[in-house]
Coordinates of C-alpha atoms in Angstrom, one line a residue:
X1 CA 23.7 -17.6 -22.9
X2 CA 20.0 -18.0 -24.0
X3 CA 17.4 -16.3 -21.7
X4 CA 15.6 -19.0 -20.8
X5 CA 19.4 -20.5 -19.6
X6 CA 20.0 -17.9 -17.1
X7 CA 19.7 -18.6 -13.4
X8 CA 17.1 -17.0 -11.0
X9 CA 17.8 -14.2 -8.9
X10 CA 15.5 -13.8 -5.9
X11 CA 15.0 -10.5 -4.0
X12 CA 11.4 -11.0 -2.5
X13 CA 9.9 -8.1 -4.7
X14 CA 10.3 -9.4 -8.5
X15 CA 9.4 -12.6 -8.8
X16 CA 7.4 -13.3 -11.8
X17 CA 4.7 -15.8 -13.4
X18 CA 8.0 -16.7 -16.0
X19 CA 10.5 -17.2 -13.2
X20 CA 7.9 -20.0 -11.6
X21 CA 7.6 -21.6 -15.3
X22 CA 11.3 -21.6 -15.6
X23 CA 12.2 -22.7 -12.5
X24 CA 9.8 -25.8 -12.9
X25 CA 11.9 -26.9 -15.7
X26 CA 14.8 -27.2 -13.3
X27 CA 16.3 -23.2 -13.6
X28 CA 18.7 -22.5 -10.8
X29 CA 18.2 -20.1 -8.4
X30 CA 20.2 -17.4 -6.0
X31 CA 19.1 -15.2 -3.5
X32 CA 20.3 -11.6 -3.9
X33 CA 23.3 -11.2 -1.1
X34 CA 21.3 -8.2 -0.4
X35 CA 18.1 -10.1 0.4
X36 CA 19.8 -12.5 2.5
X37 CA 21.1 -9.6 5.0
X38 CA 17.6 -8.3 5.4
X39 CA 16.5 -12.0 6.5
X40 CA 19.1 -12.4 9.0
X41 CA 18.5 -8.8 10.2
X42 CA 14.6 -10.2 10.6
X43 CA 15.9 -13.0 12.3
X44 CA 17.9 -11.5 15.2
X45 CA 15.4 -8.9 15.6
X46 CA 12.8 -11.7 16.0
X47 CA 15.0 -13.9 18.5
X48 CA 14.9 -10.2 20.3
X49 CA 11.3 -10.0 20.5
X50 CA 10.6 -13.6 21.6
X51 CA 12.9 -13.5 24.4
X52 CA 10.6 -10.5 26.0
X53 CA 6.9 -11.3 25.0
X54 CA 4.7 -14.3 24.1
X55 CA 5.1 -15.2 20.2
X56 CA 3.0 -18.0 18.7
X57 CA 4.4 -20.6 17.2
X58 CA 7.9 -19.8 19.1
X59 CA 6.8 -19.2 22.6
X60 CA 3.7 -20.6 22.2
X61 CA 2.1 -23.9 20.8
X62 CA -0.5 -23.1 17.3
X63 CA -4.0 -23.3 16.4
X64 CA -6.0 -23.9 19.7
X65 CA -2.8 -24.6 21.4
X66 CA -1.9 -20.8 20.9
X67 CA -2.4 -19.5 24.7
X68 CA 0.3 -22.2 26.0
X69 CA 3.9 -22.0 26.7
X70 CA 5.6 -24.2 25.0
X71 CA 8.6 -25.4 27.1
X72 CA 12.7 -25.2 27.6
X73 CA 12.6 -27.6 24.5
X74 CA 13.4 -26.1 20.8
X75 CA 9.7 -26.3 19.6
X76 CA 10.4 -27.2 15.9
X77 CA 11.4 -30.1 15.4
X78 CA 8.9 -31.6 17.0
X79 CA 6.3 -28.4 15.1
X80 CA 7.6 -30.3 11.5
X81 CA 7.0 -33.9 12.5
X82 CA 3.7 -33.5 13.8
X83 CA 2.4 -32.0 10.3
X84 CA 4.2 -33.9 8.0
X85 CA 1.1 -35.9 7.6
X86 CA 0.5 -35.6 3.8
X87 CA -0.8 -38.4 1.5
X88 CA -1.5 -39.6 -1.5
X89 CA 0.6 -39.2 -4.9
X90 CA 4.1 -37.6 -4.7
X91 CA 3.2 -33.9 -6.6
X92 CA 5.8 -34.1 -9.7
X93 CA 9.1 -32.5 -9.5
X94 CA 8.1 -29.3 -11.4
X95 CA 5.4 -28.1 -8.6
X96 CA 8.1 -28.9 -6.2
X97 CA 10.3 -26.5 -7.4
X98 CA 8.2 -24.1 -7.9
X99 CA 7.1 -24.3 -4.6
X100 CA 10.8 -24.1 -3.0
X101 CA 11.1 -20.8 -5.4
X102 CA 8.1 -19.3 -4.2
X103 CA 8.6 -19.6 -0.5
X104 CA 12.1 -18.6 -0.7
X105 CA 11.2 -15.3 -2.5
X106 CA 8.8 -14.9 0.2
X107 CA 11.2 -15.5 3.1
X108 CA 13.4 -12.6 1.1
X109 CA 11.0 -10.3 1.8
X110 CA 11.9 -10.4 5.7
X111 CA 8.8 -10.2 8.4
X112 CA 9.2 -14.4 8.9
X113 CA 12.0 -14.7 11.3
X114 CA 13.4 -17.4 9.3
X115 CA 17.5 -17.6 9.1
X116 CA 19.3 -17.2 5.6
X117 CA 20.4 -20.3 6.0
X118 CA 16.9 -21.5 5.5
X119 CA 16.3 -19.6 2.5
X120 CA 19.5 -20.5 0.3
X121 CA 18.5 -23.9 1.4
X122 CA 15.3 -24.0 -0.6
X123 CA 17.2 -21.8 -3.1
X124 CA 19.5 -24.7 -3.6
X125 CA 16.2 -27.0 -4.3
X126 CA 14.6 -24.9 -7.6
X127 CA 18.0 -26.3 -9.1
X128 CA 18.4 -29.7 -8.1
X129 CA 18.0 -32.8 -9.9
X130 CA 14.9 -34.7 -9.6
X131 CA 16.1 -37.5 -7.5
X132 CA 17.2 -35.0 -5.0
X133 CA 14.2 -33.2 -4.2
X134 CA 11.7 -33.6 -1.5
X135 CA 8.8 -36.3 -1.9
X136 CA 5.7 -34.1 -1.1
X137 CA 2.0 -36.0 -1.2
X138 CA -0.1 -33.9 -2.9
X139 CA -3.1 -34.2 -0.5
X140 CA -2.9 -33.1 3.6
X141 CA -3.2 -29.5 3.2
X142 CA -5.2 -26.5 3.7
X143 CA -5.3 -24.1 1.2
X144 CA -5.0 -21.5 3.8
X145 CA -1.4 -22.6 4.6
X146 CA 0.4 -26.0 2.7
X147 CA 1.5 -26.7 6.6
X148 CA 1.9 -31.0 5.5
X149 CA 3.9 -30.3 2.8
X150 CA 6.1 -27.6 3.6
X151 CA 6.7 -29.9 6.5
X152 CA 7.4 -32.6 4.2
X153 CA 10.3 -30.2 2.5
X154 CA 11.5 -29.5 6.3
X155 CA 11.8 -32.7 7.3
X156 CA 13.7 -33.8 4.1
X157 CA 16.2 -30.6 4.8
X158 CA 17.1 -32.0 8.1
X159 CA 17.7 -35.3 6.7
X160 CA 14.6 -37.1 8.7
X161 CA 12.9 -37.9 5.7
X162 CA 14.0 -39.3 2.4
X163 CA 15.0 -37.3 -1.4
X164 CA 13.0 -39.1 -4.2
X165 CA 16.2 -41.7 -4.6
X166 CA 15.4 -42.7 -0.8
X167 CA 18.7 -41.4 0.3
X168 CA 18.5 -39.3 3.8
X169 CA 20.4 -36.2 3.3
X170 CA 20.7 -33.8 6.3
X171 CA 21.4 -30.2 4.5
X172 CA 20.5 -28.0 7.9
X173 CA 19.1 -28.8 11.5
X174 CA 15.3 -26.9 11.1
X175 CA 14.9 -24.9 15.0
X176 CA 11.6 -22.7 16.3
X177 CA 13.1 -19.9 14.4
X178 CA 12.6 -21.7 11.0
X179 CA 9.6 -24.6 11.3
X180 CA 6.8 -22.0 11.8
X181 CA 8.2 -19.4 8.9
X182 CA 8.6 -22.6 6.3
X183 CA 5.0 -23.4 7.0
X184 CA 3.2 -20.5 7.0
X185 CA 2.5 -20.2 3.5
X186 CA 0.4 -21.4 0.7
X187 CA 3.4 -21.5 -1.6
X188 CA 2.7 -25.3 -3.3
X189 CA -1.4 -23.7 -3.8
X190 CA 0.6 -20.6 -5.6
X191 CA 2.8 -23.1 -7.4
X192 CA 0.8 -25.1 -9.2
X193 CA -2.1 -22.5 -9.6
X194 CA 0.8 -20.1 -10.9
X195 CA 2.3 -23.3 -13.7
X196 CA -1.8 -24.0 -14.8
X197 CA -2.5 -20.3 -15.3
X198 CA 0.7 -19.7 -17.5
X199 CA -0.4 -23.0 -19.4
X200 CA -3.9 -21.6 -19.7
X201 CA -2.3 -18.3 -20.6
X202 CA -0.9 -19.6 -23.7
X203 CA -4.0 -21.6 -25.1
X204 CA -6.4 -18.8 -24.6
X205 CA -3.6 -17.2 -27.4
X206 CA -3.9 -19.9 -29.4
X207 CA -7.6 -20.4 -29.2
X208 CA -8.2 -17.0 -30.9
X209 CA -5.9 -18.1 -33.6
X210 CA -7.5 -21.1 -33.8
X211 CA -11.3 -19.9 -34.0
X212 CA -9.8 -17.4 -36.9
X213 CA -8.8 -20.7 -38.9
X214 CA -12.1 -22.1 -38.3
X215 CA -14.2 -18.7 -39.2
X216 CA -12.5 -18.4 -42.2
X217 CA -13.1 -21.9 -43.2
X218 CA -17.1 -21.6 -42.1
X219 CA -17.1 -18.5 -43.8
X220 CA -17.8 -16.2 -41.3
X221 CA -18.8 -12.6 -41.7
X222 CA -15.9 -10.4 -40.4
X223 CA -18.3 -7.5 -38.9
X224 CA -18.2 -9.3 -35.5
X225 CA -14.3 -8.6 -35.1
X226 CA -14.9 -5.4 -36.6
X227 CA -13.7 -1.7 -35.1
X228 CA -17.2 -1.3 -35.2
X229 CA -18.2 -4.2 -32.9
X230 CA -15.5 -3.5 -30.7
X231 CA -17.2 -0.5 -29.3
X232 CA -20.0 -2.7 -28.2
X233 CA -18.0 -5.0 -25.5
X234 CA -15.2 -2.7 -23.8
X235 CA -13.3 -5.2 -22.4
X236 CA -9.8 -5.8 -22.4
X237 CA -10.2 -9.6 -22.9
X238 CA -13.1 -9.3 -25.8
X239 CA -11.0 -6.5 -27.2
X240 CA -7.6 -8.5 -27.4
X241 CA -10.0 -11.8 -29.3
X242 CA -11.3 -9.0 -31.7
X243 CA -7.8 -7.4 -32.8
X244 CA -6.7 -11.1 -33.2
X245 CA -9.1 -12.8 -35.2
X246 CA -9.2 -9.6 -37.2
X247 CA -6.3 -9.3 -37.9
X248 CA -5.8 -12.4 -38.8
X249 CA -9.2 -12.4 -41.2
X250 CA -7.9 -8.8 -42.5
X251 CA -5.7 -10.7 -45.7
X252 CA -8.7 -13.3 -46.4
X253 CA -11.0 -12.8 -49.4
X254 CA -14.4 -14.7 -49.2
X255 CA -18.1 -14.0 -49.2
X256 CA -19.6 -14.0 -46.0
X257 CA -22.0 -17.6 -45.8
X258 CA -24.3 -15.7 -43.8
X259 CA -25.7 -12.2 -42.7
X260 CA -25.0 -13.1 -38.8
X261 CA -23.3 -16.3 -37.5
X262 CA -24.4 -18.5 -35.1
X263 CA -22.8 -17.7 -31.6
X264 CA -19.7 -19.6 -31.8
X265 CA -18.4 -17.0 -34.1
X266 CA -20.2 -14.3 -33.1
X267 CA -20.3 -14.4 -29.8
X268 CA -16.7 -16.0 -29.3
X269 CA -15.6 -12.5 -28.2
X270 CA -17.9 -12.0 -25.4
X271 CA -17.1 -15.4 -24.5
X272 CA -13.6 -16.0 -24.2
X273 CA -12.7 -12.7 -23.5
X274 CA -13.4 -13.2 -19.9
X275 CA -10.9 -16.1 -19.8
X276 CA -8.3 -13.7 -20.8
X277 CA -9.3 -11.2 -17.9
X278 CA -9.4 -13.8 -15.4
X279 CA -6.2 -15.4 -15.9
X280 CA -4.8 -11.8 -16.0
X281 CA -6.5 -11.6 -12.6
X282 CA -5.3 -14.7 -11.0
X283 CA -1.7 -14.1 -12.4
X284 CA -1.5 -10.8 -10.2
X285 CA -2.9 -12.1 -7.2
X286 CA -0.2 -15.1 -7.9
X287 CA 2.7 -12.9 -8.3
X288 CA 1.5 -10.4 -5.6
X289 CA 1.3 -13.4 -3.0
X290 CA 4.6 -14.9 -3.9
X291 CA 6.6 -11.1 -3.5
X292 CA 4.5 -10.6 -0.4
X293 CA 5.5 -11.4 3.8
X294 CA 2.8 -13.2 4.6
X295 CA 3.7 -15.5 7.5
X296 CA 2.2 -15.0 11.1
X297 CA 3.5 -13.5 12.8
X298 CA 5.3 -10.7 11.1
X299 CA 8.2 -9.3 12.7
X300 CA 9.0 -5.6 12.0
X301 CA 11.4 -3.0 13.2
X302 CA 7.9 -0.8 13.8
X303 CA 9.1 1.1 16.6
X304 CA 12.5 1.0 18.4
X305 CA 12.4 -2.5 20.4
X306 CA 10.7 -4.4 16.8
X307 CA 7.0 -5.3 16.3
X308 CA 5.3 -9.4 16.4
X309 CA 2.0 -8.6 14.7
X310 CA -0.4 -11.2 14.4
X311 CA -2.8 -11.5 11.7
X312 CA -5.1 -13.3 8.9
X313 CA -3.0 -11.8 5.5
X314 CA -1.9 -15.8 5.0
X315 CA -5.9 -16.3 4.1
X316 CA -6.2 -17.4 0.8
X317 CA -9.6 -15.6 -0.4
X318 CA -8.3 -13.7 -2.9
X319 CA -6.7 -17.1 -4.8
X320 CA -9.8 -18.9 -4.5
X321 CA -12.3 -16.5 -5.9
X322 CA -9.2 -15.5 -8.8
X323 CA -9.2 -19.9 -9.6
X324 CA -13.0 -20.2 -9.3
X325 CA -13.5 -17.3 -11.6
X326 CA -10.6 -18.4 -14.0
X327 CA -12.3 -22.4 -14.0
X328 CA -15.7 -20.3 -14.6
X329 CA -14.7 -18.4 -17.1
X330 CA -12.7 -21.2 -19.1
X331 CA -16.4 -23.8 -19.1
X332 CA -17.7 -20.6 -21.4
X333 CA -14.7 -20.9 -23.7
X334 CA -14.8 -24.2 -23.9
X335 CA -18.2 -24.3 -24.7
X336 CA -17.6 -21.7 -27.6
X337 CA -14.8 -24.5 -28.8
X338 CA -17.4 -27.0 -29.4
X339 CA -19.8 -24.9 -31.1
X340 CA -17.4 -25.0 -34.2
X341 CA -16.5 -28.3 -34.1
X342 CA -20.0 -29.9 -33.8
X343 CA -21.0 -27.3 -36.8
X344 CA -18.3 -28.1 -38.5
X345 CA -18.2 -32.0 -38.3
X346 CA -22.1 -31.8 -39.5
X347 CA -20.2 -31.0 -42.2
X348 CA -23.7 -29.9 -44.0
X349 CA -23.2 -26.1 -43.5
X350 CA -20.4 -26.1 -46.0
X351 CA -22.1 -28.9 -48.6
X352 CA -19.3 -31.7 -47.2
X353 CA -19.8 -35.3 -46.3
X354 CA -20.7 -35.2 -42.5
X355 CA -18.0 -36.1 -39.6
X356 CA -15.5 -34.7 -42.7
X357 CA -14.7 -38.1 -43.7
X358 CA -13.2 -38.8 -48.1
X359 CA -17.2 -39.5 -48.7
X360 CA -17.3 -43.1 -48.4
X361 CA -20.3 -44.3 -48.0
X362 CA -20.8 -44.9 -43.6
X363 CA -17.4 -43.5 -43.0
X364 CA -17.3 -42.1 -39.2
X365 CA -14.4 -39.3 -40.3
X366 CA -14.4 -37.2 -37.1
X367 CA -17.4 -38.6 -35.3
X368 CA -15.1 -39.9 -32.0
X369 CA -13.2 -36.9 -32.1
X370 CA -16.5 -34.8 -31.9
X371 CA -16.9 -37.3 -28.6
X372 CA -13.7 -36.6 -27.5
X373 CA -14.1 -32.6 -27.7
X374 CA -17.8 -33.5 -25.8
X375 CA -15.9 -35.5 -22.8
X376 CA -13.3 -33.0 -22.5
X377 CA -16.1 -30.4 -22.4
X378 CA -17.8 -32.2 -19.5
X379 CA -14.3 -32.4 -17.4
X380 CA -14.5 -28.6 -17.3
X381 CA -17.9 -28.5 -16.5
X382 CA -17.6 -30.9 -13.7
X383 CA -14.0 -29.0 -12.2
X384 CA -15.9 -25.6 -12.4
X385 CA -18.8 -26.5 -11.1
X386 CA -18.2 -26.4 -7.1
X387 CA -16.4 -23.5 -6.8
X388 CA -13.1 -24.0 -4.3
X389 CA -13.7 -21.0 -2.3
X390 CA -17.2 -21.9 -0.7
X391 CA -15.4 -25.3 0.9
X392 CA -14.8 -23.9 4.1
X393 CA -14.4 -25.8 7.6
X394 CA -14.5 -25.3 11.1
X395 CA -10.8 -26.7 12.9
X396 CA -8.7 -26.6 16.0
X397 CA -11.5 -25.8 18.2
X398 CA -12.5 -22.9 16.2
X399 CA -9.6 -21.1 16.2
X400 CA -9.4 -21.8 12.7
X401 CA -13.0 -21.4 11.6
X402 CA -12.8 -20.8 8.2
X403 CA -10.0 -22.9 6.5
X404 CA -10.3 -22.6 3.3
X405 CA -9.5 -25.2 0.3
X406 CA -8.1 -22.6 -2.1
X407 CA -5.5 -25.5 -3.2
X408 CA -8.3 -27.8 -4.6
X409 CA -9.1 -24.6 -7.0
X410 CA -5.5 -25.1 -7.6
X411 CA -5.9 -28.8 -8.5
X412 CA -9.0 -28.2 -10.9
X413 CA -7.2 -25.2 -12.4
X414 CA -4.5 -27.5 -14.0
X415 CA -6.6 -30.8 -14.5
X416 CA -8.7 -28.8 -16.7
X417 CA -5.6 -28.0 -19.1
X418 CA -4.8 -31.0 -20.9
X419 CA -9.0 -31.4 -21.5
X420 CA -8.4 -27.8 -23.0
X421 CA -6.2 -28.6 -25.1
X422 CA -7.5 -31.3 -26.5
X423 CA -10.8 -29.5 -27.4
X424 CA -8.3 -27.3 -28.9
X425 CA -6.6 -30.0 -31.3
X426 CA -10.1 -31.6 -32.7
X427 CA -10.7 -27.9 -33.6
X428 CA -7.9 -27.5 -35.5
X429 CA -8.0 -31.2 -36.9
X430 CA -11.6 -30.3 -37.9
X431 CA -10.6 -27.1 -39.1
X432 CA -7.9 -28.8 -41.4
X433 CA -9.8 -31.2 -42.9
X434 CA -12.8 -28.5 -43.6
X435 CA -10.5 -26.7 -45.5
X436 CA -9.1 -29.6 -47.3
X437 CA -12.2 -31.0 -48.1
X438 CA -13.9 -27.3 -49.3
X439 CA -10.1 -26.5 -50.8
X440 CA -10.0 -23.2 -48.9
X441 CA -7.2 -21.2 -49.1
X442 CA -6.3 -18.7 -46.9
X443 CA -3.1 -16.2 -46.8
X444 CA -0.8 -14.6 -44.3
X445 CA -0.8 -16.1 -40.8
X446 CA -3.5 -18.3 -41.6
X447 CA -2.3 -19.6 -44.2
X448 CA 0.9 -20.7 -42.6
X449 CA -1.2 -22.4 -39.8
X450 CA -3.2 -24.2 -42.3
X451 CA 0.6 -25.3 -44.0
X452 CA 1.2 -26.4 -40.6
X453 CA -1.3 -29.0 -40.1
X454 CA -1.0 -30.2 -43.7
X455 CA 0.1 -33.9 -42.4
X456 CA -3.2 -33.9 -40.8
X457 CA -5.3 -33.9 -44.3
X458 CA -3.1 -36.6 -46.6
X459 CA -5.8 -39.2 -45.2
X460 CA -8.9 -38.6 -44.9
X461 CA -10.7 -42.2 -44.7
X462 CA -11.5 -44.1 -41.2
X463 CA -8.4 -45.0 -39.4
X464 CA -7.3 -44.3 -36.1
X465 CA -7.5 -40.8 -35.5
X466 CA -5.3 -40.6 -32.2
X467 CA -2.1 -39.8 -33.7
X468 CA -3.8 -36.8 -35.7
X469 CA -4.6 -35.0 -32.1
X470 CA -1.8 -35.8 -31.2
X471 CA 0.0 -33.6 -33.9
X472 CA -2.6 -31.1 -33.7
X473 CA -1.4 -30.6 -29.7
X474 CA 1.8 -30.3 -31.1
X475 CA 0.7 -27.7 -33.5
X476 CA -0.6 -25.8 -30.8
X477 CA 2.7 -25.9 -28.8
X478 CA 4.4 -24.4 -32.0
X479 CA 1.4 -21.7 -32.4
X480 CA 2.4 -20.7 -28.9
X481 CA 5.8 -20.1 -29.4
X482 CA 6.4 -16.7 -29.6
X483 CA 9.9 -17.3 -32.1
X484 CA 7.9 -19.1 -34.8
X485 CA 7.7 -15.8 -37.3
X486 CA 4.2 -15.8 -39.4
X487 CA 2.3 -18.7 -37.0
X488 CA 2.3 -16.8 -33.4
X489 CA 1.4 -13.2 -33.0
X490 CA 3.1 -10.4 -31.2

């Protein structure tokens, strides 16, 4: 069986940023037998402590409610309803599952209370068609804890609220020990932060290969990429853009068009190197969060009778900064993006008729696209520029003074993705026709890209150019694969 075929198995300490992507396309999922002994161990020990001191959120009510008793009544039910509050759009089936993978791992981990029963549940979800998962409104949350939708997934367990065909179907009745320990988490934030920073992932690849096509077609002068250079930006991300595009300029043979280059060569190191460190980033803090107990309270054998510790380790700080700084640093890669095309589409830096049209006389050529690349540009600006983790509130009588919104960085992180790629594609489109036009030809991996977007060049007079980027996005897809030998790199 292929890889990417094979089921998931959860243990609450190996989930990785491939195992969300995978179970997004509808991968099945197990917990480890294992796992699922140390959660019902958790649970009894956590029925244990309840029944001899004050817990929140089973003994007590939550936020400003947390100094109450809550009465003879099982709490949750009634906990799930009340926050099931969530509106706007249904978030799409992949973020769904991801979610339900992510907060199952977590539950493995044990410290939640929560009953196995509760975790194979969810399990059962990462697998299940889309008609049968839970309808979850993207908007109702904190980012400090998806308590409206994780609701949304409870209710739809216990059969109160419908699957996406509208059918009820009751899988298990939700009590105190589970409501609280399904809630407390951010694992929809960590979902679709987690698929938009693999996506990312992948085009910050490409873009290096990418820029190589259009250096070598601009003529760029190699010493940028060079060993030498390297030692003057010792950084993992500029580092891993050098030994790309020089590698993949190493096989070329022209003379340099200039002494220096203007900064969207030269500089493209410097500047999309810190995309690649901050998605590294953010993909740690994603994977640490989803193979980490986070829920409050934690229950722990600590000493002989078992520990409740309450505490603030469900704040989402760290995932706000990480999507802030990954947004940040993808507006100065972007901007490096359309440097080359706008040089480029001038088309007078390389003697060819401008907006790279067949030279007839007021042919636009590439003119939209360069608008496109321009509006896409602007998206990123706009996402990046109010950073998620300053959007703080005050709630629940200030027991909760300092909610934060780290799932609108999640929101921005992957709305900024398709405008991404798109820069990317009138790159390469551009990049194409430069070389068609200038008759470049290039060897090795660049020369099989160029092969690659050979369709893209037959036509070079004004017609609709909207098919072409489309093409060129699925060029990109292809460039990312790593089983396409000669076009991706190890």
């Amino acid at each position: 069986m292929p890889p990417h075929d094979r089921g998931i198995t959860l243990d609450g300490t190996t989930l990785t940023l491939e195992h969300i992507s995978r179970a997004a396309e509808g991968v099945p999922a197990r917990a480890l037998p294992e796992a699922l002994e140390r959660v019902r161990h958790n649970n009894v020990l956590a029925d244990e402590i309840a029944r001899r001191q004050p817990v929140y959120g089973r003994t007590t009510g939550v936020g400003a409610n947390r100094d109450q008793q809550v009465g003879p009544a099982d709490p949750g039910p009634g906990l799930l309803r009340s926050h099931a509050i969530g509106w706007g759009e249904p978030l799409p089936a992949s973020v769904v599952r991801a979610a339900c993978l992510i907060r199952a791992n977590q539950l493995l981990v044990g410290g939640s209370g929560a009953t196995p029963e509760l975790v194979e549940a969810l399990a059962e979800l990462v697998g299940a068609p889309a008609e049968m998962l839970p309808v979850v409104p993207r908007h109702g949350s904190l980012g400090a804890g998806d308590l409206s939708a994780l609701a949304d997934v409870g209710l739809a367990l216990s059969g109160e609220r419908p699957r996406a065909t509208g059918q009820l179907v009751c899988r298990l009745a939700l009590t105190g020990a589970d409501a609280l320990p399904l809630m407390s988490s951010s694992a929809f934030t960590l979902a679709e932060s987690g698929l938009a920073a693999a996506q990312l992932a992948e085009l910050a690849d490409v873009a290096d290969i990418v820029c190589a096509l259009s250096w070598a077609v601009l003529r760029g002068s190699p010493e940028a990429v060079s060993l030498s250079a390297a030692g003057a930006t010792p950084r993992a991300g500029a580092q891993e853009s050098m030994a790309t595009i020089r590698a993949l300029l190493e096989p070329q043979d022209y003379e340099p068009a200039h002494i220096q280059d203007f900064f969207g060569l030269r500089a493209w190191p410097q500047v999309h190197g810190p995309l690649h460190d901050a998605l590294v980033s953010l993909i740690e803090i994603i994977e640490t969060a989803s193979n980490t107990a986070s829920e409050n309270p934690l229950f722990s054998d600590g000493d002989h009778n078992g520990t409740a510790t309450h505490h603030g380790g469900f704040h989402t700080a760290y995932l706000s900064l990480a999507l802030d700084h990954a947004l940040l640093a993808l507006a100065g890669s972007a901007q490096g993006v359309m440097s080359r095309v706008t040089h480029m589409v001038s088309g007078g830096e390389l003697g060819l008729p401008r907006f790279l049209t067949d030279g007839a006389p007021g042919a636009s050529g590439l003119m939209a696209a360069e608008f496109v690349a321009a509006s896409a540009l602007s998206l990123v600006r706009q996402h990046a520029a109010s950073p998620s983790s300053i959007q703080t509130v005050w709630l629940s009588q200030g027991v909760e003074d300092d909610a934060g919104f780290a799932n609108l960085g999640a929101l921005r992180l992957g709305g900024v993705v398709p405008a991404y790629r798109r820069m990317l594609a009138v790159e390469l489109l551009s990049a194409a026709r430069a070389a068609a036009l200038t008759r470049t030809s290039l060897t090795g991996r660049l020369g099989e890209v160029l092969d690659e977007c050979g369709d893209l060049t037959v036509d070079l007079g004004d017609r609709e150019i909207g098919p072409d980027l489309e093409a060129a996005e699925a060029s990109l897809e292809r460039l990312a694969e790593p089983d396409q030998p000669g076009l991706a790199l190890p």
